[in-house]
């Protein structure tokens, strides 16, 4: 009986680390030696809510935006403000991945920037990080750690010229053959 929960934990860990796709844009140079351990905010950051999956999606999205700004501050980058347009495009990306049943920057064959532009973003540059996980590997902090441990996601998140961000979460999904999936999208932009 003990083997089954252990097996699920390993599966969830695998999803958290191997499901991350490459960042959609190249960012400013960030030292390759910087790891999640060096930039990961302390547990009490953002009112200590980064490890909670029991709150509403919008509350978890606020926590993720806060955590991203904590990471940026720790890396000497400026704060990125919340954007309703980029949040709308991140939600549209999640819906497209769910509808087309694929974890991809180009779900349904649509270029990554298409959903961002169709949501009303008119900036000069845009970026995207996506991830999914289950259980304890679906929390804002866990997803953030996965992004930080991926050099392309870390570069994208820490790009110096980003001014806005939007975050979307869809949780409790049956997705790519797994139950209880939390699907995260983070969009970044500059004008």
JSON list of C-alpha atoms in Angstrom, two decimals:
[
{"chain": "A", "resi": 1, "resn": "UNK", "atom": "CA", "xyz": [0.00, 0.00, 0.00]},
{"chain": "A", "resi": 2, "resn": "UNK", "atom": "CA", "xyz": [2.85, 2.42, 0.70]},
{"chain": "A", "resi": 3, "resn": "UNK", "atom": "CA", "xyz": [4.32, 1.97, -2.80]},
{"chain": "A", "resi": 4, "resn": "UNK", "atom": "CA", "xyz": [1.36, 3.57, -4.58]},
{"chain": "A", "resi": 5, "resn": "UNK", "atom": "CA", "xyz": [1.58, 7.01, -2.89]},
{"chain": "A", "resi": 6, "resn": "UNK", "atom": "CA", "xyz": [5.34, 7.00, -3.36]},
{"chain": "A", "resi": 7, "resn": "UNK", "atom": "CA", "xyz": [4.85, 6.24, -7.05]},
{"chain": "A", "resi": 8, "resn": "UNK", "atom": "CA", "xyz": [2.43, 9.13, -7.42]},
{"chain": "A", "resi": 9, "resn": "UNK", "atom": "CA", "xyz": [4.90, 11.48, -5.73]},
{"chain": "A", "resi": 10, "resn": "UNK", "atom": "CA", "xyz": [7.61, 10.52, -8.20]},
{"chain": "A", "resi": 11, "resn": "UNK", "atom": "CA", "xyz": [5.21, 11.01, -11.09]},
{"chain": "A", "resi": 12, "resn": "UNK", "atom": "CA", "xyz": [4.26, 14.45, -9.81]},
{"chain": "A", "resi": 13, "resn": "UNK", "atom": "CA", "xyz": [7.94, 15.35, -9.41]},
{"chain": "A", "resi": 14, "resn": "UNK", "atom": "CA", "xyz": [8.62, 14.27, -12.97]},
{"chain": "A", "resi": 15, "resn": "UNK", "atom": "CA", "xyz": [5.75, 16.39, -14.26]},
{"chain": "A", "resi": 16, "resn": "UNK", "atom": "CA", "xyz": [7.02, 19.45, -12.44]},
{"chain": "A", "resi": 17, "resn": "UNK", "atom": "CA", "xyz": [10.47, 19.22, -13.96]},
{"chain": "A", "resi": 18, "resn": "UNK", "atom": "CA", "xyz": [10.05, 17.75, -17.43]},
{"chain": "A", "resi": 19, "resn": "UNK", "atom": "CA", "xyz": [6.84, 19.45, -18.52]},
{"chain": "A", "resi": 20, "resn": "UNK", "atom": "CA", "xyz": [8.42, 22.85, -18.87]},
{"chain": "A", "resi": 21, "resn": "UNK", "atom": "CA", "xyz": [8.76, 24.01, -22.45]},
{"chain": "A", "resi": 22, "resn": "UNK", "atom": "CA", "xyz": [11.51, 26.35, -23.63]},
{"chain": "A", "resi": 23, "resn": "UNK", "atom": "CA", "xyz": [10.98, 30.06, -23.10]},
{"chain": "A", "resi": 24, "resn": "UNK", "atom": "CA", "xyz": [9.39, 31.74, -26.07]},
{"chain": "A", "resi": 25, "resn": "UNK", "atom": "CA", "xyz": [11.87, 34.61, -26.35]},
{"chain": "A", "resi": 26, "resn": "UNK", "atom": "CA", "xyz": [15.52, 35.08, -25.62]},
{"chain": "A", "resi": 27, "resn": "UNK", "atom": "CA", "xyz": [16.19, 37.36, -22.70]},
{"chain": "A", "resi": 28, "resn": "UNK", "atom": "CA", "xyz": [19.00, 39.48, -21.43]},
{"chain": "A", "resi": 29, "resn": "UNK", "atom": "CA", "xyz": [22.06, 37.63, -20.19]},
{"chain": "A", "resi": 30, "resn": "UNK", "atom": "CA", "xyz": [21.61, 36.08, -16.77]},
{"chain": "A", "resi": 31, "resn": "UNK", "atom": "CA", "xyz": [24.51, 34.18, -15.23]},
{"chain": "A", "resi": 32, "resn": "UNK", "atom": "CA", "xyz": [24.12, 30.46, -15.92]},
{"chain": "A", "resi": 33, "resn": "UNK", "atom": "CA", "xyz": [25.42, 29.61, -12.47]},
{"chain": "A", "resi": 34, "resn": "UNK", "atom": "CA", "xyz": [22.46, 31.21, -10.70]},
{"chain": "A", "resi": 35, "resn": "UNK", "atom": "CA", "xyz": [20.17, 28.46, -9.42]},
{"chain": "A", "resi": 36, "resn": "UNK", "atom": "CA", "xyz": [16.75, 28.42, -7.84]},
{"chain": "A", "resi": 37, "resn": "UNK", "atom": "CA", "xyz": [18.47, 28.22, -4.46]},
{"chain": "A", "resi": 38, "resn": "UNK", "atom": "CA", "xyz": [20.14, 31.57, -5.07]},
{"chain": "A", "resi": 39, "resn": "UNK", "atom": "CA", "xyz": [17.02, 33.39, -6.24]},
{"chain": "A", "resi": 40, "resn": "UNK", "atom": "CA", "xyz": [14.16, 31.51, -4.63]},
{"chain": "A", "resi": 41, "resn": "UNK", "atom": "CA", "xyz": [12.30, 33.78, -2.20]},
{"chain": "A", "resi": 42, "resn": "UNK", "atom": "CA", "xyz": [12.12, 32.68, 1.43]},
{"chain": "A", "resi": 43, "resn": "UNK", "atom": "CA", "xyz": [9.07, 30.68, 2.51]},
{"chain": "A", "resi": 44, "resn": "UNK", "atom": "CA", "xyz": [7.55, 33.71, 4.27]},
{"chain": "A", "resi": 45, "resn": "UNK", "atom": "CA", "xyz": [7.69, 35.89, 1.10]},
{"chain": "A", "resi": 46, "resn": "UNK", "atom": "CA", "xyz": [4.35, 37.01, -0.31]},
{"chain": "A", "resi": 47, "resn": "UNK", "atom": "CA", "xyz": [2.71, 36.44, 3.10]},
{"chain": "A", "resi": 48, "resn": "UNK", "atom": "CA", "xyz": [3.85, 32.82, 3.05]},
{"chain": "A", "resi": 49, "resn": "UNK", "atom": "CA", "xyz": [1.16, 31.82, 0.55]},
{"chain": "A", "resi": 50, "resn": "UNK", "atom": "CA", "xyz": [3.43, 30.29, -2.11]},
{"chain": "A", "resi": 51, "resn": "UNK", "atom": "CA", "xyz": [2.94, 26.74, -0.83]},
{"chain": "A", "resi": 52, "resn": "UNK", "atom": "CA", "xyz": [-0.86, 26.75, -0.72]},
{"chain": "A", "resi": 53, "resn": "UNK", "atom": "CA", "xyz": [-2.99, 25.14, -3.46]},
{"chain": "A", "resi": 54, "resn": "UNK", "atom": "CA", "xyz": [-6.27, 25.37, -1.52]},
{"chain": "A", "resi": 55, "resn": "UNK", "atom": "CA", "xyz": [-6.95, 29.03, -2.28]},
{"chain": "A", "resi": 56, "resn": "UNK", "atom": "CA", "xyz": [-8.90, 30.28, -5.30]},
{"chain": "A", "resi": 57, "resn": "UNK", "atom": "CA", "xyz": [-7.06, 30.47, -8.62]},
{"chain": "A", "resi": 58, "resn": "UNK", "atom": "CA", "xyz": [-7.01, 34.30, -8.64]},
{"chain": "A", "resi": 59, "resn": "UNK", "atom": "CA", "xyz": [-5.42, 34.36, -5.17]},
{"chain": "A", "resi": 60, "resn": "UNK", "atom": "CA", "xyz": [-2.75, 31.88, -6.30]},
{"chain": "A", "resi": 61, "resn": "UNK", "atom": "CA", "xyz": [-2.14, 33.99, -9.42]},
{"chain": "A", "resi": 62, "resn": "UNK", "atom": "CA", "xyz": [-1.56, 37.07, -7.21]},
{"chain": "A", "resi": 63, "resn": "UNK", "atom": "CA", "xyz": [0.90, 35.03, -5.17]},
{"chain": "A", "resi": 64, "resn": "UNK", "atom": "CA", "xyz": [2.77, 33.95, -8.31]},
{"chain": "A", "resi": 65, "resn": "UNK", "atom": "CA", "xyz": [3.01, 37.55, -9.54]},
{"chain": "A", "resi": 66, "resn": "UNK", "atom": "CA", "xyz": [4.36, 38.53, -6.13]},
{"chain": "A", "resi": 67, "resn": "UNK", "atom": "CA", "xyz": [6.90, 35.68, -6.15]},
{"chain": "A", "resi": 68, "resn": "UNK", "atom": "CA", "xyz": [8.09, 36.59, -9.65]},
{"chain": "A", "resi": 69, "resn": "UNK", "atom": "CA", "xyz": [8.69, 40.16, -8.47]},
{"chain": "A", "resi": 70, "resn": "UNK", "atom": "CA", "xyz": [10.52, 38.85, -5.39]},
{"chain": "A", "resi": 71, "resn": "UNK", "atom": "CA", "xyz": [12.82, 36.84, -7.68]},
{"chain": "A", "resi": 72, "resn": "UNK", "atom": "CA", "xyz": [13.37, 39.84, -9.92]},
{"chain": "A", "resi": 73, "resn": "UNK", "atom": "CA", "xyz": [14.26, 41.99, -6.92]},
{"chain": "A", "resi": 74, "resn": "UNK", "atom": "CA", "xyz": [16.72, 39.37, -5.66]},
{"chain": "A", "resi": 75, "resn": "UNK", "atom": "CA", "xyz": [18.34, 39.41, -9.13]},
{"chain": "A", "resi": 76, "resn": "UNK", "atom": "CA", "xyz": [18.54, 43.22, -9.19]},
{"chain": "A", "resi": 77, "resn": "UNK", "atom": "CA", "xyz": [15.74, 43.60, -11.75]},
{"chain": "A", "resi": 78, "resn": "UNK", "atom": "CA", "xyz": [12.87, 46.06, -11.58]},
{"chain": "A", "resi": 79, "resn": "UNK", "atom": "CA", "xyz": [9.35, 45.18, -10.49]},
{"chain": "A", "resi": 80, "resn": "UNK", "atom": "CA", "xyz": [6.91, 44.25, -13.29]},
{"chain": "A", "resi": 81, "resn": "UNK", "atom": "CA", "xyz": [3.38, 45.53, -12.83]},
{"chain": "A", "resi": 82, "resn": "UNK", "atom": "CA", "xyz": [0.30, 43.40, -13.26]},
{"chain": "A", "resi": 83, "resn": "UNK", "atom": "CA", "xyz": [-1.45, 43.66, -16.63]},
{"chain": "A", "resi": 84, "resn": "UNK", "atom": "CA", "xyz": [-5.09, 42.75, -17.19]},
{"chain": "A", "resi": 85, "resn": "UNK", "atom": "CA", "xyz": [-4.37, 42.32, -20.90]},
{"chain": "A", "resi": 86, "resn": "UNK", "atom": "CA", "xyz": [-1.51, 39.87, -20.27]},
{"chain": "A", "resi": 87, "resn": "UNK", "atom": "CA", "xyz": [-3.57, 38.04, -17.64]},
{"chain": "A", "resi": 88, "resn": "UNK", "atom": "CA", "xyz": [-6.35, 37.70, -20.23]},
{"chain": "A", "resi": 89, "resn": "UNK", "atom": "CA", "xyz": [-3.87, 36.34, -22.79]},
{"chain": "A", "resi": 90, "resn": "UNK", "atom": "CA", "xyz": [-2.43, 33.88, -20.24]},
{"chain": "A", "resi": 91, "resn": "UNK", "atom": "CA", "xyz": [-5.96, 32.60, -19.52]},
{"chain": "A", "resi": 92, "resn": "UNK", "atom": "CA", "xyz": [-6.55, 32.27, -23.28]},
{"chain": "A", "resi": 93, "resn": "UNK", "atom": "CA", "xyz": [-3.32, 30.24, -23.60]},
{"chain": "A", "resi": 94, "resn": "UNK", "atom": "CA", "xyz": [-4.48, 27.87, -20.86]},
{"chain": "A", "resi": 95, "resn": "UNK", "atom": "CA", "xyz": [-7.88, 27.46, -22.55]},
{"chain": "A", "resi": 96, "resn": "UNK", "atom": "CA", "xyz": [-6.19, 26.72, -25.90]},
{"chain": "A", "resi": 97, "resn": "UNK", "atom": "CA", "xyz": [-3.90, 24.09, -24.38]},
{"chain": "A", "resi": 98, "resn": "UNK", "atom": "CA", "xyz": [-6.89, 22.45, -22.66]},
{"chain": "A", "resi": 99, "resn": "UNK", "atom": "CA", "xyz": [-9.08, 22.61, -25.77]},
{"chain": "A", "resi": 100, "resn": "UNK", "atom": "CA", "xyz": [-6.37, 21.17, -28.06]},
{"chain": "A", "resi": 101, "resn": "UNK", "atom": "CA", "xyz": [-5.15, 18.73, -25.39]},
{"chain": "A", "resi": 102, "resn": "UNK", "atom": "CA", "xyz": [-1.51, 19.69, -25.76]},
{"chain": "A", "resi": 103, "resn": "UNK", "atom": "CA", "xyz": [1.09, 21.33, -23.53]},
{"chain": "A", "resi": 104, "resn": "UNK", "atom": "CA", "xyz": [2.73, 23.72, -25.95]},
{"chain": "A", "resi": 105, "resn": "UNK", "atom": "CA", "xyz": [3.69, 27.31, -26.69]},
{"chain": "A", "resi": 106, "resn": "UNK", "atom": "CA", "xyz": [1.82, 26.80, -29.98]},
{"chain": "A", "resi": 107, "resn": "UNK", "atom": "CA", "xyz": [-1.40, 24.95, -29.07]},
{"chain": "A", "resi": 108, "resn": "UNK", "atom": "CA", "xyz": [-3.84, 24.31, -31.90]},
{"chain": "A", "resi": 109, "resn": "UNK", "atom": "CA", "xyz": [-1.08, 25.35, -34.33]},
{"chain": "A", "resi": 110, "resn": "UNK", "atom": "CA", "xyz": [-1.30, 29.02, -33.35]},
{"chain": "A", "resi": 111, "resn": "UNK", "atom": "CA", "xyz": [1.95, 30.97, -32.97]},
{"chain": "A", "resi": 112, "resn": "UNK", "atom": "CA", "xyz": [2.79, 31.85, -29.38]},
{"chain": "A", "resi": 113, "resn": "UNK", "atom": "CA", "xyz": [2.18, 35.60, -29.86]},
{"chain": "A", "resi": 114, "resn": "UNK", "atom": "CA", "xyz": [-1.19, 35.20, -31.56]},
{"chain": "A", "resi": 115, "resn": "UNK", "atom": "CA", "xyz": [-3.17, 34.86, -28.33]},
{"chain": "A", "resi": 116, "resn": "UNK", "atom": "CA", "xyz": [-1.25, 37.69, -26.70]},
{"chain": "A", "resi": 117, "resn": "UNK", "atom": "CA", "xyz": [-1.95, 40.05, -29.61]},
{"chain": "A", "resi": 118, "resn": "UNK", "atom": "CA", "xyz": [-5.60, 38.97, -29.93]},
{"chain": "A", "resi": 119, "resn": "UNK", "atom": "CA", "xyz": [-6.07, 39.76, -26.23]},
{"chain": "A", "resi": 120, "resn": "UNK", "atom": "CA", "xyz": [-5.18, 43.38, -26.94]},
{"chain": "A", "resi": 121, "resn": "UNK", "atom": "CA", "xyz": [-1.46, 43.58, -26.18]},
{"chain": "A", "resi": 122, "resn": "UNK", "atom": "CA", "xyz": [0.25, 46.12, -28.46]},
{"chain": "A", "resi": 123, "resn": "UNK", "atom": "CA", "xyz": [3.75, 46.09, -27.03]},
{"chain": "A", "resi": 124, "resn": "UNK", "atom": "CA", "xyz": [7.07, 45.60, -28.84]},
{"chain": "A", "resi": 125, "resn": "UNK", "atom": "CA", "xyz": [8.16, 42.41, -27.04]},
{"chain": "A", "resi": 126, "resn": "UNK", "atom": "CA", "xyz": [6.44, 39.54, -25.26]},
{"chain": "A", "resi": 127, "resn": "UNK", "atom": "CA", "xyz": [7.48, 36.37, -23.47]},
{"chain": "A", "resi": 128, "resn": "UNK", "atom": "CA", "xyz": [5.87, 33.29, -22.02]},
{"chain": "A", "resi": 129, "resn": "UNK", "atom": "CA", "xyz": [6.61, 30.61, -19.43]},
{"chain": "A", "resi": 130, "resn": "UNK", "atom": "CA", "xyz": [4.30, 27.61, -19.07]},
{"chain": "A", "resi": 131, "resn": "UNK", "atom": "CA", "xyz": [4.30, 24.71, -16.62]},
{"chain": "A", "resi": 132, "resn": "UNK", "atom": "CA", "xyz": [2.07, 22.14, -15.02]},
{"chain": "A", "resi": 133, "resn": "UNK", "atom": "CA", "xyz": [2.21, 19.90, -11.99]},
{"chain": "A", "resi": 134, "resn": "UNK", "atom": "CA", "xyz": [0.09, 17.95, -9.52]},
{"chain": "A", "resi": 135, "resn": "UNK", "atom": "CA", "xyz": [-0.28, 17.99, -5.74]},
{"chain": "A", "resi": 136, "resn": "UNK", "atom": "CA", "xyz": [2.60, 19.69, -3.95]},
{"chain": "A", "resi": 137, "resn": "UNK", "atom": "CA", "xyz": [4.31, 20.19, -7.31]},
{"chain": "A", "resi": 138, "resn": "UNK", "atom": "CA", "xyz": [1.53, 22.54, -8.45]},
{"chain": "A", "resi": 139, "resn": "UNK", "atom": "CA", "xyz": [1.98, 25.30, -5.86]},
{"chain": "A", "resi": 140, "resn": "UNK", "atom": "CA", "xyz": [3.14, 28.75, -6.95]},
{"chain": "A", "resi": 141, "resn": "UNK", "atom": "CA", "xyz": [6.49, 28.19, -5.19]},
{"chain": "A", "resi": 142, "resn": "UNK", "atom": "CA", "xyz": [7.03, 24.77, -6.74]},
{"chain": "A", "resi": 143, "resn": "UNK", "atom": "CA", "xyz": [6.26, 25.98, -10.27]},
{"chain": "A", "resi": 144, "resn": "UNK", "atom": "CA", "xyz": [8.49, 29.02, -9.69]},
{"chain": "A", "resi": 145, "resn": "UNK", "atom": "CA", "xyz": [11.32, 26.74, -8.56]},
{"chain": "A", "resi": 146, "resn": "UNK", "atom": "CA", "xyz": [10.93, 24.70, -11.76]},
{"chain": "A", "resi": 147, "resn": "UNK", "atom": "CA", "xyz": [11.14, 27.85, -13.87]},
{"chain": "A", "resi": 148, "resn": "UNK", "atom": "CA", "xyz": [14.21, 29.03, -11.95]},
{"chain": "A", "resi": 149, "resn": "UNK", "atom": "CA", "xyz": [15.93, 25.68, -12.43]},
{"chain": "A", "resi": 150, "resn": "UNK", "atom": "CA", "xyz": [15.44, 25.96, -16.20]},
{"chain": "A", "resi": 151, "resn": "UNK", "atom": "CA", "xyz": [17.99, 28.40, -17.70]},
{"chain": "A", "resi": 152, "resn": "UNK", "atom": "CA", "xyz": [15.67, 29.52, -20.53]},
{"chain": "A", "resi": 153, "resn": "UNK", "atom": "CA", "xyz": [12.70, 30.10, -18.20]},
{"chain": "A", "resi": 154, "resn": "UNK", "atom": "CA", "xyz": [14.91, 31.92, -15.68]},
{"chain": "A", "resi": 155, "resn": "UNK", "atom": "CA", "xyz": [16.34, 34.17, -18.43]},
{"chain": "A", "resi": 156, "resn": "UNK", "atom": "CA", "xyz": [12.84, 34.91, -19.67]},
{"chain": "A", "resi": 157, "resn": "UNK", "atom": "CA", "xyz": [11.51, 35.75, -16.19]},
{"chain": "A", "resi": 158, "resn": "UNK", "atom": "CA", "xyz": [14.51, 37.97, -15.41]},
{"chain": "A", "resi": 159, "resn": "UNK", "atom": "CA", "xyz": [14.65, 39.84, -18.69]},
{"chain": "A", "resi": 160, "resn": "UNK", "atom": "CA", "xyz": [15.57, 43.37, -17.66]},
{"chain": "A", "resi": 161, "resn": "UNK", "atom": "CA", "xyz": [13.21, 45.24, -19.99]},
{"chain": "A", "resi": 162, "resn": "UNK", "atom": "CA", "xyz": [9.93, 43.58, -19.01]},
{"chain": "A", "resi": 163, "resn": "UNK", "atom": "CA", "xyz": [7.46, 46.10, -17.57]},
{"chain": "A", "resi": 164, "resn": "UNK", "atom": "CA", "xyz": [4.26, 44.03, -17.30]},
{"chain": "A", "resi": 165, "resn": "UNK", "atom": "CA", "xyz": [3.19, 40.51, -16.47]},
{"chain": "A", "resi": 166, "resn": "UNK", "atom": "CA", "xyz": [0.03, 38.44, -16.46]},
{"chain": "A", "resi": 167, "resn": "UNK", "atom": "CA", "xyz": [-0.40, 35.06, -14.79]},
{"chain": "A", "resi": 168, "resn": "UNK", "atom": "CA", "xyz": [-3.12, 32.43, -15.22]},
{"chain": "A", "resi": 169, "resn": "UNK", "atom": "CA", "xyz": [-3.86, 29.18, -13.41]},
{"chain": "A", "resi": 170, "resn": "UNK", "atom": "CA", "xyz": [-6.32, 26.43, -14.28]},
{"chain": "A", "resi": 171, "resn": "UNK", "atom": "CA", "xyz": [-6.41, 23.71, -11.65]},
{"chain": "A", "resi": 172, "resn": "UNK", "atom": "CA", "xyz": [-8.16, 20.42, -11.00]},
{"chain": "A", "resi": 173, "resn": "UNK", "atom": "CA", "xyz": [-7.76, 19.35, -14.62]},
{"chain": "A", "resi": 174, "resn": "UNK", "atom": "CA", "xyz": [-7.45, 15.99, -16.27]},
{"chain": "A", "resi": 175, "resn": "UNK", "atom": "CA", "xyz": [-4.67, 16.85, -18.70]},
{"chain": "A", "resi": 176, "resn": "UNK", "atom": "CA", "xyz": [-2.26, 14.77, -20.77]},
{"chain": "A", "resi": 177, "resn": "UNK", "atom": "CA", "xyz": [-3.40, 11.61, -18.98]},
{"chain": "A", "resi": 178, "resn": "UNK", "atom": "CA", "xyz": [-3.00, 12.95, -15.43]},
{"chain": "A", "resi": 179, "resn": "UNK", "atom": "CA", "xyz": [-5.64, 13.95, -12.88]},
{"chain": "A", "resi": 180, "resn": "UNK", "atom": "CA", "xyz": [-5.50, 16.94, -10.56]},
{"chain": "A", "resi": 181, "resn": "UNK", "atom": "CA", "xyz": [-3.28, 19.01, -12.86]},
{"chain": "A", "resi": 182, "resn": "UNK", "atom": "CA", "xyz": [-2.62, 22.71, -12.25]},
{"chain": "A", "resi": 183, "resn": "UNK", "atom": "CA", "xyz": [-1.72, 24.44, -15.54]},
{"chain": "A", "resi": 184, "resn": "UNK", "atom": "CA", "xyz": [0.25, 27.70, -15.24]},
{"chain": "A", "resi": 185, "resn": "UNK", "atom": "CA", "xyz": [0.99, 30.38, -17.84]},
{"chain": "A", "resi": 186, "resn": "UNK", "atom": "CA", "xyz": [2.98, 33.55, -17.25]},
{"chain": "A", "resi": 187, "resn": "UNK", "atom": "CA", "xyz": [3.12, 36.27, -19.92]},
{"chain": "A", "resi": 188, "resn": "UNK", "atom": "CA", "xyz": [5.56, 39.17, -19.93]},
{"chain": "A", "resi": 189, "resn": "UNK", "atom": "CA", "xyz": [5.66, 42.29, -22.08]},
{"chain": "A", "resi": 190, "resn": "UNK", "atom": "CA", "xyz": [7.20, 45.66, -22.80]},
{"chain": "A", "resi": 191, "resn": "UNK", "atom": "CA", "xyz": [6.05, 48.63, -24.87]}
]
